[in-house]
Coordinates of C-alpha atoms (C1' of nucleotides) in Angstrom, one line a residue:
Chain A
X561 CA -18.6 -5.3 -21.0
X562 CA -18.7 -3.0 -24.4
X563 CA -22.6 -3.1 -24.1
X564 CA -22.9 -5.0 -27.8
X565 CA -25.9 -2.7 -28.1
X566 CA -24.6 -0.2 -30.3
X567 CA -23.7 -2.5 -33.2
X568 CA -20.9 -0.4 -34.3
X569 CA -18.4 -3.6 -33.2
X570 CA -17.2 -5.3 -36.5
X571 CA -15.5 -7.8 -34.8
X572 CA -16.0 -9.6 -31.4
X573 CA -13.1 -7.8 -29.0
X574 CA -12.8 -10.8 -26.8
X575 CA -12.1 -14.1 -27.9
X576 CA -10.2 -13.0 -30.7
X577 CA -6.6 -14.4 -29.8
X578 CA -6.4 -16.9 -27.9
X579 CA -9.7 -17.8 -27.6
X580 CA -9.0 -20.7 -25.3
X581 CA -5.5 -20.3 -24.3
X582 CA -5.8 -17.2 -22.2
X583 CA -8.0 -19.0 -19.9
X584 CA -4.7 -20.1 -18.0
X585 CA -3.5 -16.6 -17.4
X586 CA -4.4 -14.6 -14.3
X587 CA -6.6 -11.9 -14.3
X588 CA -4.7 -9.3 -14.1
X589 CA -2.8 -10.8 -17.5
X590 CA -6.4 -11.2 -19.2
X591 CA -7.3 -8.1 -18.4
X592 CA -4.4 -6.5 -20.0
X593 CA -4.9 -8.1 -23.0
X594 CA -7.9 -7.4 -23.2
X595 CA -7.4 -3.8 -22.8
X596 CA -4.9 -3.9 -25.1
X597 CA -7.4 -5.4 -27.9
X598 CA -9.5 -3.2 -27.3
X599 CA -6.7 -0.1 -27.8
X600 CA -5.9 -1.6 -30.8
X601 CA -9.4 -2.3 -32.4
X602 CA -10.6 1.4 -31.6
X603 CA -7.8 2.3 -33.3
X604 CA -9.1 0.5 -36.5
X605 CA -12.8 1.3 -36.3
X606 CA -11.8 5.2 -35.8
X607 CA -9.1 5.3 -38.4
X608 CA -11.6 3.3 -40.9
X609 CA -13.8 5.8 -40.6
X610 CA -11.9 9.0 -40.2
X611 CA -8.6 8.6 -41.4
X612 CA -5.0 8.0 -39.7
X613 CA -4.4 11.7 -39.0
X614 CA -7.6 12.7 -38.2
X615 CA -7.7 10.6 -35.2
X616 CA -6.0 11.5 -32.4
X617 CA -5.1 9.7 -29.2
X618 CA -7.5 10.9 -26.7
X619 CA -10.3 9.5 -29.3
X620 CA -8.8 6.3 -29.2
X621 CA -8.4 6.3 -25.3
X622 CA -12.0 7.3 -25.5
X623 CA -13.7 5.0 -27.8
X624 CA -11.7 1.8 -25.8
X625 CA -12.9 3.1 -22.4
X626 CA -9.2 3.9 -20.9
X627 CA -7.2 6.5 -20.4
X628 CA -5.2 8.5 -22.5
X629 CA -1.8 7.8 -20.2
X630 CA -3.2 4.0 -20.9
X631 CA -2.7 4.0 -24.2
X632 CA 0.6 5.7 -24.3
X633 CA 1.3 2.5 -21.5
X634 CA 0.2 0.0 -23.8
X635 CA 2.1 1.7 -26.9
X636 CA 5.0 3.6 -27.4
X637 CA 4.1 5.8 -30.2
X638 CA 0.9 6.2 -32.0
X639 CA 2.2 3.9 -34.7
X640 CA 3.1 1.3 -32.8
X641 CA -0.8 0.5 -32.1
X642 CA -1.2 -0.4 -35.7
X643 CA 2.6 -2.1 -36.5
X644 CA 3.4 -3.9 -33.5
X645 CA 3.8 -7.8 -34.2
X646 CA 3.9 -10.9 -32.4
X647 CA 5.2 -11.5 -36.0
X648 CA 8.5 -12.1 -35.1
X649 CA 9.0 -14.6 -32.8
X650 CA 6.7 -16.9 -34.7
X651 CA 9.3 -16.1 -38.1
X652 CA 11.9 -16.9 -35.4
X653 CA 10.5 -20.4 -33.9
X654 CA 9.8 -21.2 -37.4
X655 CA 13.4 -20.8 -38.8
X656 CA 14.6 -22.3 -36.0
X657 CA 12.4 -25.8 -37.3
X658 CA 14.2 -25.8 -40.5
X659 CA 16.9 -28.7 -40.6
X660 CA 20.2 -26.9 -39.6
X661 CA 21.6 -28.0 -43.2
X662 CA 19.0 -26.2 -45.5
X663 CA 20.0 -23.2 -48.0
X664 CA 18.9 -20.3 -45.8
X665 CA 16.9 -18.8 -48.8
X666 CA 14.9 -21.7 -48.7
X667 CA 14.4 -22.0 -44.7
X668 CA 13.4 -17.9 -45.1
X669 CA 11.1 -18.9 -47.9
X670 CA 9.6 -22.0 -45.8
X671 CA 9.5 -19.5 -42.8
X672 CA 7.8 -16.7 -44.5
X673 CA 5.5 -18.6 -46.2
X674 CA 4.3 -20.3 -43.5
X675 CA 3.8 -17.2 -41.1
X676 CA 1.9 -15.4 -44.0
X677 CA -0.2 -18.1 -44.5
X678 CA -0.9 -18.4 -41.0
X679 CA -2.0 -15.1 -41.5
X680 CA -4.1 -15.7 -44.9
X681 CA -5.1 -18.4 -45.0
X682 CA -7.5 -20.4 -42.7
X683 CA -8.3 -17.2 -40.9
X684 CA -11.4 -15.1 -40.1
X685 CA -12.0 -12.5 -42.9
X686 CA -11.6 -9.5 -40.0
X687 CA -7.6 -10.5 -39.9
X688 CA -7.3 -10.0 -43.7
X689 CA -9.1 -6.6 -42.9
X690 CA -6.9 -5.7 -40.5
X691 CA -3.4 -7.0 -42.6
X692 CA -4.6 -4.7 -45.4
X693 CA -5.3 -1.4 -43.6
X694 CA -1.7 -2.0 -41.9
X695 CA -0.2 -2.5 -45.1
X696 CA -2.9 0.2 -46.5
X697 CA -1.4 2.4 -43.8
X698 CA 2.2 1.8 -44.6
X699 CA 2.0 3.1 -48.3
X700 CA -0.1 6.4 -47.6
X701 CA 1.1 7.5 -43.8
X702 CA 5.0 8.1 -43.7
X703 CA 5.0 7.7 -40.2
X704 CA 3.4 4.4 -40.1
X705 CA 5.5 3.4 -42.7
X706 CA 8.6 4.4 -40.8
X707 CA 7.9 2.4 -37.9
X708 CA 6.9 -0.5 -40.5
X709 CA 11.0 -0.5 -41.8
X710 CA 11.8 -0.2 -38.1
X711 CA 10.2 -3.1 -37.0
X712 CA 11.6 -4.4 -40.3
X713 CA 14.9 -4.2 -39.0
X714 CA 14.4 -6.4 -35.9
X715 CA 13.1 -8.7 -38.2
X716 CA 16.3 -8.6 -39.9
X717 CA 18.4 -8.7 -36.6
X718 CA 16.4 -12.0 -36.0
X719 CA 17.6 -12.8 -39.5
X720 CA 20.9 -12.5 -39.1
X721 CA 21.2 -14.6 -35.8
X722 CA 19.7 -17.2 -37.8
X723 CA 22.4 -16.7 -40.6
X724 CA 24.9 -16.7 -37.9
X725 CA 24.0 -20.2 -36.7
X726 CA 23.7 -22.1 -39.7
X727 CA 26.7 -20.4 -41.4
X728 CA 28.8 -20.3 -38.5
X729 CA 29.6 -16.6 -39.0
X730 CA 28.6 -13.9 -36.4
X731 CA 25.8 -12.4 -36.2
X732 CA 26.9 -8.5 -36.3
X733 CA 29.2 -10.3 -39.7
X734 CA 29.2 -6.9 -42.4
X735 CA 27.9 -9.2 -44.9
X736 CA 25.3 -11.0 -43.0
X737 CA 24.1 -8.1 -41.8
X738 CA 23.9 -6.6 -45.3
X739 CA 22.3 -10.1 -46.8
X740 CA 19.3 -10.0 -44.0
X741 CA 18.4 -6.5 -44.4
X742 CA 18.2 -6.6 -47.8
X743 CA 16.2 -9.6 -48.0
X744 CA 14.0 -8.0 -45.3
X745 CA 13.4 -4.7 -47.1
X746 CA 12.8 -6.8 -50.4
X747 CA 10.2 -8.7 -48.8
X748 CA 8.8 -5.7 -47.3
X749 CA 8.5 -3.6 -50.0
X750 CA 7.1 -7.0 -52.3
X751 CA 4.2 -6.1 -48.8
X752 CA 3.7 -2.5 -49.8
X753 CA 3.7 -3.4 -53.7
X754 CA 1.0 -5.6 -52.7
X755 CA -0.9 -3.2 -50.8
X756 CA -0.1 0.1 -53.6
X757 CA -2.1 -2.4 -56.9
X758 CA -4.9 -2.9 -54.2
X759 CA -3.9 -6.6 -52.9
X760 CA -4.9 -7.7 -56.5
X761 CA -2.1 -9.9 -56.6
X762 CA -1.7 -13.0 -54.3
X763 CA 0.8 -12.3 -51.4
X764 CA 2.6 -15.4 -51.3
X765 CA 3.1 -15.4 -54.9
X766 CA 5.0 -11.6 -54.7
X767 CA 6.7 -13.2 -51.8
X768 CA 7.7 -16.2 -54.0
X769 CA 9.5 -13.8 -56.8
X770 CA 11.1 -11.9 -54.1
X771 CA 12.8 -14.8 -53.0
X772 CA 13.5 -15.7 -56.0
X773 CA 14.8 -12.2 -57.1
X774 CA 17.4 -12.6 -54.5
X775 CA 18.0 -16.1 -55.6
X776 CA 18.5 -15.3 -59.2
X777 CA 20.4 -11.7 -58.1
X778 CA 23.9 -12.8 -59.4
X779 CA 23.1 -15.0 -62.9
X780 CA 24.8 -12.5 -64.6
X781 CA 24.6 -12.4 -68.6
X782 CA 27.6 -14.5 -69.7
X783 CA 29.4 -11.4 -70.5
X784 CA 30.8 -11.1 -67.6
X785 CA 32.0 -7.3 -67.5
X786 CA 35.1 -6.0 -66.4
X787 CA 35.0 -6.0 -62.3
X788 CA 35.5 -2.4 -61.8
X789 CA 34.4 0.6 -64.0
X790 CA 37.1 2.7 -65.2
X791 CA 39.1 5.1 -62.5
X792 CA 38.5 3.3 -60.0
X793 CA 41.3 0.8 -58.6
X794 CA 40.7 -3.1 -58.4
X795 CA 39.9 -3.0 -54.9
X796 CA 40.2 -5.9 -53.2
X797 CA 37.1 -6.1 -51.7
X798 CA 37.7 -9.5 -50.1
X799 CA 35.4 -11.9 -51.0
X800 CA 32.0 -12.5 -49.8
X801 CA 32.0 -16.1 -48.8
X802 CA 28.9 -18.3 -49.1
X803 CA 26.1 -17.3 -47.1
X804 CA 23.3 -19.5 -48.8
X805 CA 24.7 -22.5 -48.0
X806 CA 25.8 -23.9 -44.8
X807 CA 29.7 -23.5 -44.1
X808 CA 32.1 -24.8 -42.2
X809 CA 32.2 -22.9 -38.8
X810 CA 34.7 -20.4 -38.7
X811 CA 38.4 -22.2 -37.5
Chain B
X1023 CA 38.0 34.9 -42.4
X1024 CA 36.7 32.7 -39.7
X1025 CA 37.5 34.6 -37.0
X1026 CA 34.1 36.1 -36.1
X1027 CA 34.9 37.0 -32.2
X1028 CA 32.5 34.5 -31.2
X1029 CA 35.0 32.0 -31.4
X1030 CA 32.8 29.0 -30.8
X1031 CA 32.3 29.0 -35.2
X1032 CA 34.0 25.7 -35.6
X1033 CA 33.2 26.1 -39.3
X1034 CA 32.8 29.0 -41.4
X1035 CA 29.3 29.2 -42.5
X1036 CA 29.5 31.2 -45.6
X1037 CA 31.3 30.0 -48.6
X1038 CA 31.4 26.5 -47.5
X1039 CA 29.4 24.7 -50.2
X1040 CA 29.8 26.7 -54.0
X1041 CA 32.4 28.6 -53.0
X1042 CA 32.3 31.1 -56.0
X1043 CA 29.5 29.3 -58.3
X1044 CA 27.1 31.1 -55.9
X1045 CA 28.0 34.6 -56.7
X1046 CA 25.7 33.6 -59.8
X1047 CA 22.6 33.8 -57.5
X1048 CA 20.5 36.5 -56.9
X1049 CA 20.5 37.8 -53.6
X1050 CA 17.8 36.6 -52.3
X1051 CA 18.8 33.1 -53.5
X1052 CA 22.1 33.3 -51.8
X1053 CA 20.4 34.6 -48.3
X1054 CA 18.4 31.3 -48.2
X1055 CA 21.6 29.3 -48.8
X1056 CA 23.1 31.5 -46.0
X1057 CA 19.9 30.7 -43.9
X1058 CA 19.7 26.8 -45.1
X1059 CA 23.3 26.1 -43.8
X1060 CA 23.2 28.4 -40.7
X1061 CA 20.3 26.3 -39.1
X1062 CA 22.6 23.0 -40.0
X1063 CA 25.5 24.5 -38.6
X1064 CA 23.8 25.7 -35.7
X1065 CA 22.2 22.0 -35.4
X1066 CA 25.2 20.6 -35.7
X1067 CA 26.6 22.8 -33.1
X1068 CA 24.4 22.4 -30.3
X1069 CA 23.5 18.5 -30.9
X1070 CA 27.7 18.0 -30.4
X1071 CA 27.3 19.6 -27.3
X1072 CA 24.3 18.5 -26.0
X1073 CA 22.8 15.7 -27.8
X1074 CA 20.3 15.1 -30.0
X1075 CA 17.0 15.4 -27.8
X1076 CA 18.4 18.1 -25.4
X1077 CA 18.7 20.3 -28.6
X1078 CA 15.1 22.0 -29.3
X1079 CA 14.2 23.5 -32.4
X1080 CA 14.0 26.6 -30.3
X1081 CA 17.8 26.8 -29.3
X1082 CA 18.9 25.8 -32.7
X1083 CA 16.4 29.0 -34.7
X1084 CA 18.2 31.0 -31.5
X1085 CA 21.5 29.7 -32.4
X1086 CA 21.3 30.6 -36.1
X1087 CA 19.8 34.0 -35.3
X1088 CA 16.5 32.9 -36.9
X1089 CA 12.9 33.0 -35.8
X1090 CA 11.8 29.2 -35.2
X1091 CA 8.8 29.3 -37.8
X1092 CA 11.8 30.1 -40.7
X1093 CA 13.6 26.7 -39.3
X1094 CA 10.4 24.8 -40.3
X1095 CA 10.1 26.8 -43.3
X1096 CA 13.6 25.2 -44.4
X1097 CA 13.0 21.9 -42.9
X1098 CA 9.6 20.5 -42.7
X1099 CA 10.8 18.2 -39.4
X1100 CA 14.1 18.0 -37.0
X1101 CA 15.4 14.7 -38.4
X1102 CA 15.3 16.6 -41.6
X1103 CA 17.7 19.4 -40.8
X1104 CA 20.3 16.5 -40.2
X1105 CA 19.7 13.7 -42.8
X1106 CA 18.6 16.1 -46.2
X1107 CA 20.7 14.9 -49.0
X1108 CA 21.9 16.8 -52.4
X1109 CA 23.4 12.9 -52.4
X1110 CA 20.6 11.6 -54.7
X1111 CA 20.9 14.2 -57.7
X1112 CA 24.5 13.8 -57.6
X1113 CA 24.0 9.8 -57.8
X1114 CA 21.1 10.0 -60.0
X1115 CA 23.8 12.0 -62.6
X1116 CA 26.7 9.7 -62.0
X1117 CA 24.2 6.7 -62.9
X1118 CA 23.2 8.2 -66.1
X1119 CA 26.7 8.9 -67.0
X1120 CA 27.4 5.2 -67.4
X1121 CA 27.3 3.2 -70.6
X1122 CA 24.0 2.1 -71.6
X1123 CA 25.1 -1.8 -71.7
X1124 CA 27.3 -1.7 -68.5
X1125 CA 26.0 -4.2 -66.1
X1126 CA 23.9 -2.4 -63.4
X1127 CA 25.5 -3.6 -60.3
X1128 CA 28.7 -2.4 -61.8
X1129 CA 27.0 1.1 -62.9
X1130 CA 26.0 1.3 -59.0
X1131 CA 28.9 0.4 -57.4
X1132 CA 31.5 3.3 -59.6
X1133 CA 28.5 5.3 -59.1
X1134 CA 28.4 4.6 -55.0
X1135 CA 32.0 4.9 -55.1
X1136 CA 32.5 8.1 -56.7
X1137 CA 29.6 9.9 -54.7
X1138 CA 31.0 8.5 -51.7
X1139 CA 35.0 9.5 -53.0
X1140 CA 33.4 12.8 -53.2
X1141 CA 32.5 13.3 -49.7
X1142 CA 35.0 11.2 -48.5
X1143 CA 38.1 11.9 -50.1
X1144 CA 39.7 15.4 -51.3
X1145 CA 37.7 17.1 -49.2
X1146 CA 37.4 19.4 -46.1
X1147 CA 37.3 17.7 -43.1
X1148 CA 34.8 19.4 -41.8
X1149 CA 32.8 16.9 -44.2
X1150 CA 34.3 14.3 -42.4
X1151 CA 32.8 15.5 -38.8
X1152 CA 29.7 15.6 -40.8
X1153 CA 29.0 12.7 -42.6
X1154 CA 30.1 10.7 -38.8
X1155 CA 27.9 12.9 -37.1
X1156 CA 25.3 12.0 -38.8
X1157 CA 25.5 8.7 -38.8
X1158 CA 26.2 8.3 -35.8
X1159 CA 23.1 9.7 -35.2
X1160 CA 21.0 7.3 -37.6
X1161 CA 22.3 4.8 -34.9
X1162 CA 22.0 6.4 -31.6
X1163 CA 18.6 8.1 -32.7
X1164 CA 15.8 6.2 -33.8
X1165 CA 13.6 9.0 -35.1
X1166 CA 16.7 9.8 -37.0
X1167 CA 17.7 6.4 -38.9
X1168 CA 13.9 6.4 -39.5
X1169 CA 14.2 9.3 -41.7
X1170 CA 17.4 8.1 -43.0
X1171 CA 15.3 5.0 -44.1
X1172 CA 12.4 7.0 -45.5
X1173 CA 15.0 9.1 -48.1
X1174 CA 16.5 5.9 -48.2
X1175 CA 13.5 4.9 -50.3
X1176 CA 13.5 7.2 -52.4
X1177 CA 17.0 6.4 -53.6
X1178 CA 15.4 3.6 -54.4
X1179 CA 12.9 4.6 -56.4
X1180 CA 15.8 6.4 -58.4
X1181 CA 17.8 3.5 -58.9
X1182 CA 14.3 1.5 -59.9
X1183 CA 14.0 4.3 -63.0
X1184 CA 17.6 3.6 -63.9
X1185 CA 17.7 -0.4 -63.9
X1186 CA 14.2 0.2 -65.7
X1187 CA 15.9 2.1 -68.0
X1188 CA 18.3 -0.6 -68.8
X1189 CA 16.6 -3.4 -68.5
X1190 CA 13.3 -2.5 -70.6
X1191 CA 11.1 -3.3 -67.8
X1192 CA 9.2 -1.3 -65.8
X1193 CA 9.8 0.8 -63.0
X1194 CA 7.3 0.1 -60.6
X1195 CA 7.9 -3.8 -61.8
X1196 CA 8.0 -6.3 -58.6
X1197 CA 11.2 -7.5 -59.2
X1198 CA 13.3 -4.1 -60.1
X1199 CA 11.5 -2.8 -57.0
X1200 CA 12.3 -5.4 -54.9
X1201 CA 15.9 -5.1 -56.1
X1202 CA 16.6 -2.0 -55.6
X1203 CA 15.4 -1.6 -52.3
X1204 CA 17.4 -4.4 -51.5
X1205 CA 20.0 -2.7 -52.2
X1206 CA 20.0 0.5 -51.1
X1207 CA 19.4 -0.8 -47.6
X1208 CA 21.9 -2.9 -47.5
X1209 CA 24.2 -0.1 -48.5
X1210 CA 22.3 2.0 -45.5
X1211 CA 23.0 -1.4 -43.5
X1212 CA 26.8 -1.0 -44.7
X1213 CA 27.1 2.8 -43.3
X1214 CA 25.4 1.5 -40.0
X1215 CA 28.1 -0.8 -39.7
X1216 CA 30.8 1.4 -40.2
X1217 CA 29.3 4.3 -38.0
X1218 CA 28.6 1.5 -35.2
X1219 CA 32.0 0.4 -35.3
X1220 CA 33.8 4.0 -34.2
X1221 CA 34.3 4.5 -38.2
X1222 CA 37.4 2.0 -38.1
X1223 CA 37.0 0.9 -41.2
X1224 CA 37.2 2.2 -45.0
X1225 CA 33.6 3.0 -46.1
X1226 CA 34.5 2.6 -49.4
X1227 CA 35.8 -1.0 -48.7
X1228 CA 32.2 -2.1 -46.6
X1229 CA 30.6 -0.5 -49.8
X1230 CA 32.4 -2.8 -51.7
X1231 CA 32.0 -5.8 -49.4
X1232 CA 28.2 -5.3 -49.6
X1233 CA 27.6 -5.1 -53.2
X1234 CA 29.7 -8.3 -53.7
X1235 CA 27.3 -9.6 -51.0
X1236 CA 24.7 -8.6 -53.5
X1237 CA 26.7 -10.2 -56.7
X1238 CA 27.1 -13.5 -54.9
X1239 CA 24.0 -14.0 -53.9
X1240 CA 23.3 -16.5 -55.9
X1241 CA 26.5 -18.0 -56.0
X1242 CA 24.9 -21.2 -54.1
X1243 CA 27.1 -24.4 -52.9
X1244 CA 27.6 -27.1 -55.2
X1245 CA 25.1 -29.1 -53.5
X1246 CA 21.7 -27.3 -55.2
X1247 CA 19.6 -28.7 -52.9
X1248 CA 15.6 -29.2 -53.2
X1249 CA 14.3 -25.9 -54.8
X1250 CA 11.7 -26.0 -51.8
X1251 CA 11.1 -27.0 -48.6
X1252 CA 9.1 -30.0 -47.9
X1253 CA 5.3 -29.1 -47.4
X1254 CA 5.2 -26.0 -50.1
X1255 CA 4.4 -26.9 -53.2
X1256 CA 6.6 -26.3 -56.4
X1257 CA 4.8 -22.9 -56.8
X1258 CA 5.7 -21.4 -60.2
X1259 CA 7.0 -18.1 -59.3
X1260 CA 7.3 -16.6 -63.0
X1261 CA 11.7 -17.0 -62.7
X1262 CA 12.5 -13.0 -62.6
X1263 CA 14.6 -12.8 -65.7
X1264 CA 18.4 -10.9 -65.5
X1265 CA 18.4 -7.8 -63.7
X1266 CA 22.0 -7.4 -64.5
X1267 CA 22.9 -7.1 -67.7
X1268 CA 21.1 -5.6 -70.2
X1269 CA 18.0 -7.1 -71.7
X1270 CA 16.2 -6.6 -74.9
X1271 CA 13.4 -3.9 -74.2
X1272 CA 9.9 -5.4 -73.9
X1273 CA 8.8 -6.4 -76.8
Chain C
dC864 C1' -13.2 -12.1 5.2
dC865 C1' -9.7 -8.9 6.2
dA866 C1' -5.1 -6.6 5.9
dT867 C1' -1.3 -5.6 3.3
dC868 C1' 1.5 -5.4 -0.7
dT869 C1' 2.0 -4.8 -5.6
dT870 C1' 0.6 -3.6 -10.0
dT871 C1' -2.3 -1.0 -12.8
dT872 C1' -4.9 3.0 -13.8
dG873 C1' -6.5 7.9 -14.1
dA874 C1' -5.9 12.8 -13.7
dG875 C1' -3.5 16.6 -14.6
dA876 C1' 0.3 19.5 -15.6
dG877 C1' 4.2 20.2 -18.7
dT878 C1' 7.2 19.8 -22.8
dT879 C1' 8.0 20.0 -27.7
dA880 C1' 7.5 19.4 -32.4
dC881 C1' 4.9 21.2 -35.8
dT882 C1' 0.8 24.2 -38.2
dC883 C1' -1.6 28.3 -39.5
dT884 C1' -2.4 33.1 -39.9
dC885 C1' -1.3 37.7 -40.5
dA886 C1' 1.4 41.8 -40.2
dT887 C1' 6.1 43.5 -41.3
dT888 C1' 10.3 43.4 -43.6
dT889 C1' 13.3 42.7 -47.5
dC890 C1' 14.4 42.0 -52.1
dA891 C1' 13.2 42.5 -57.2
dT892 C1' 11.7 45.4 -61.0
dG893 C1' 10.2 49.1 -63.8
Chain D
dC616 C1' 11.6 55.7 -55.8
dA617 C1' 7.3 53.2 -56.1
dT618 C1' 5.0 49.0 -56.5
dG619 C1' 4.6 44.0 -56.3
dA620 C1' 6.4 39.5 -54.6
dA621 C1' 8.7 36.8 -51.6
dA622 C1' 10.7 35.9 -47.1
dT623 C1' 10.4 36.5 -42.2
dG624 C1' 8.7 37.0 -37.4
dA625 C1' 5.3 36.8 -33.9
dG626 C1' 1.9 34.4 -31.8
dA627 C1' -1.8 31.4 -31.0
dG628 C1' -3.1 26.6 -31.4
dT629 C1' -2.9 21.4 -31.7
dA630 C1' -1.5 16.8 -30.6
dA631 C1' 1.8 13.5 -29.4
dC632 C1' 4.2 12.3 -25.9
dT633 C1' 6.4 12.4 -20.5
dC634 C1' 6.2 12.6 -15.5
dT635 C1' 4.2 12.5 -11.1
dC636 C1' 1.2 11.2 -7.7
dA637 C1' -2.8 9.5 -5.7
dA638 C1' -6.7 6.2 -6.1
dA639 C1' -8.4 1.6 -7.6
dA640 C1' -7.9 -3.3 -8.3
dG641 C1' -5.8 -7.9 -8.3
dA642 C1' -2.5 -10.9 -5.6
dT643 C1' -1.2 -13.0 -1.2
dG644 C1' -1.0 -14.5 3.5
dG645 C1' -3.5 -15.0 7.7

DNA sequence: CCATCTTTTGAGAGTTACTCTCATTTCATG
DNA sequence: CATGAAATGAGAGTAACTCTCAAAAGATGG
């Protein structure tokens, strides 16, 4: 299959993921993700060489030997061919391997370290490749980048569920919810930083001082200021509890 | 005034926004206000009836009596007619307007507050419909909340220029970034919440809520556990120095 | 190996958001 | 009122999706 004559194949389609693993699925599951592979790496070769906008669908259905109604089977939207992640769930198991009594900065920080360097480190050069024209994408193609905070926000659904359990708060909690999507969008803009100063800088370090951003967030200067600026009433706002640590579940 | 025989005007188009402060405009400046805010209203109009993907960009240039090329002229995509915002100017201004040595968390939240008062309070309700309307719509609408993230972003980038401004560091530093997109989407996060929950409770108050999220952060149990997990090394992540208060400029 | 059932695929027609071009209208200005 | 500039409308074109239906291919039981 895919002739391996033309030698315009960077990378191996088969045997990619799951190298041995997917020898235990039927053949109707193999051959789906095989197609699905293949969606995805014409996708890459075409947009290397021509650009996100300048490729359209029916090239991509084209170049990976399916159908155009395929590919829109396969994914979604366009952009979904290039975000989509198995991402999460391996974040998710991850966290969920943390003892139960950890700061949840540092179980995120474990978690997210780990998954990135799953995805660094000890792995073929064509994944970096393909981690920087996704982050590559991101920063110059609005719509990828859209779908980038979308899928963002799962990730900080996921987040929150994880707050929810060691905190004893719930899950859909206003200041849960508020503490994982921040910490998600810092992490993934610390990702398009990266990718804007041309992956100079070392991933894991970036993701080390955004952690630590949010670590350091409320070491205010010892003048501790006046709570509200002038005109506007005390507020009471009431009180954030702790959500680093763990707490005692809710009576 | 409002009368118009059509009776299905639930707000009066003209002299809605700068009541008399547009009689300064030329002519043809005021027709493409009058143009700008009859395609909203029209938008508005029709999506309230019929929802958001039943309304085409066809109906709505019918609806405000304009050809559909001059409703892309105003607004390069749908999403946009709904989610455009004079709300980053009007931040921007209130930002500067604080003292120089104000903490910027503070400066934020008086300047999140008042912007918010000023749509919220002492004004039309009409606004009110509005503002729920459309955020209602950045939770029922995917395509929508994407864009509402996207300009999102670029209230971040505003409220990088004013911490920088403070602080001494860069804009485009890692940590100011990473801050204030934090931020800012955990205040988007925060209107989520409120539109998600019918609108039950005070905005102002979830504002509030979050960005004492964001002050007590850091605010960790007694128990300062191990900096890092087991298996990471100590990694020296260069300790982001106070975003807060103000900071000598570099040197 | 065949027959049947289910899932996947391809083909094609249709919708809609958006782009581009050009002629026409409408405002600005002397 | 004449002339120039800006805004508009009309229309053709593209590309991302959606839907439907019939053909192909894997699964399953005999």
């Amino acid at each position: 299959m895919k002739d391996m004559t033309t030698a315009r194949t960077p990378v191996p389609d088969a045997a990619r993921r799951l190298p041995e693993a997917e020898r235990r699925l039927s053949l109707r599951e193999r051959k789906k993700l095989k197609t699905r592979t293949a969606i995805r790496d014409a996708t890459y070769r075409l947009i290397k060489e021509q650009g996100y906008e300048a490729t359209t669908v029916e090239q991509i259905a084209e170049e990976a030997e399916v159908s155009p109604s395929t590919v829109f089977r396969y994914f979604p939207t366009k952009e979904d061919i290039i975000i989509t992640d198995e991402y999460d769930v391996l974040v998710e198991d991850l966290l969920r391997s943390r003892p139960a009594d950890e700061p949840v900065l540092e179980s995120v920080r474990w978690a997210i370290r780990r998954s990135m360097a799953m995805q660094v480190a000890d792995t073929p050069d064509y994944v970096h490749e393909e981690m920087k024209l996704r982050t590559g994408l991101m920063v110059s193609v609005p719509a990828v980048r859209s779908r980038a905070m979308e899928s963002m926000s799962v990730t900080g659904r996921l987040l929150c569920r994880a707050i929810a359990d060691r905190t004893g708060r719930a899950p859909d909690d206003l200041e849960v919810r508020v503490y994982a999507m921040g910490l998600v969008s810092a992490l993934l803009e610390a990702v398009l930083y990266w990718a804007e100063r041309d992956y100079r800088d070392d991933v894991l370090n970036l993701v080390d001082r955004t952690l630590s951003t949010f670590r350091d967030l409320a070491r205010r200067p010892p003048d501790d200021g006046p709570d509200h600026g002038p005109g506007v009433p005390p507020g009471e706002a009431p009180g954030a509890p702790e959500i680093h640590g763990p707490a005692a579940p809710q009576p």
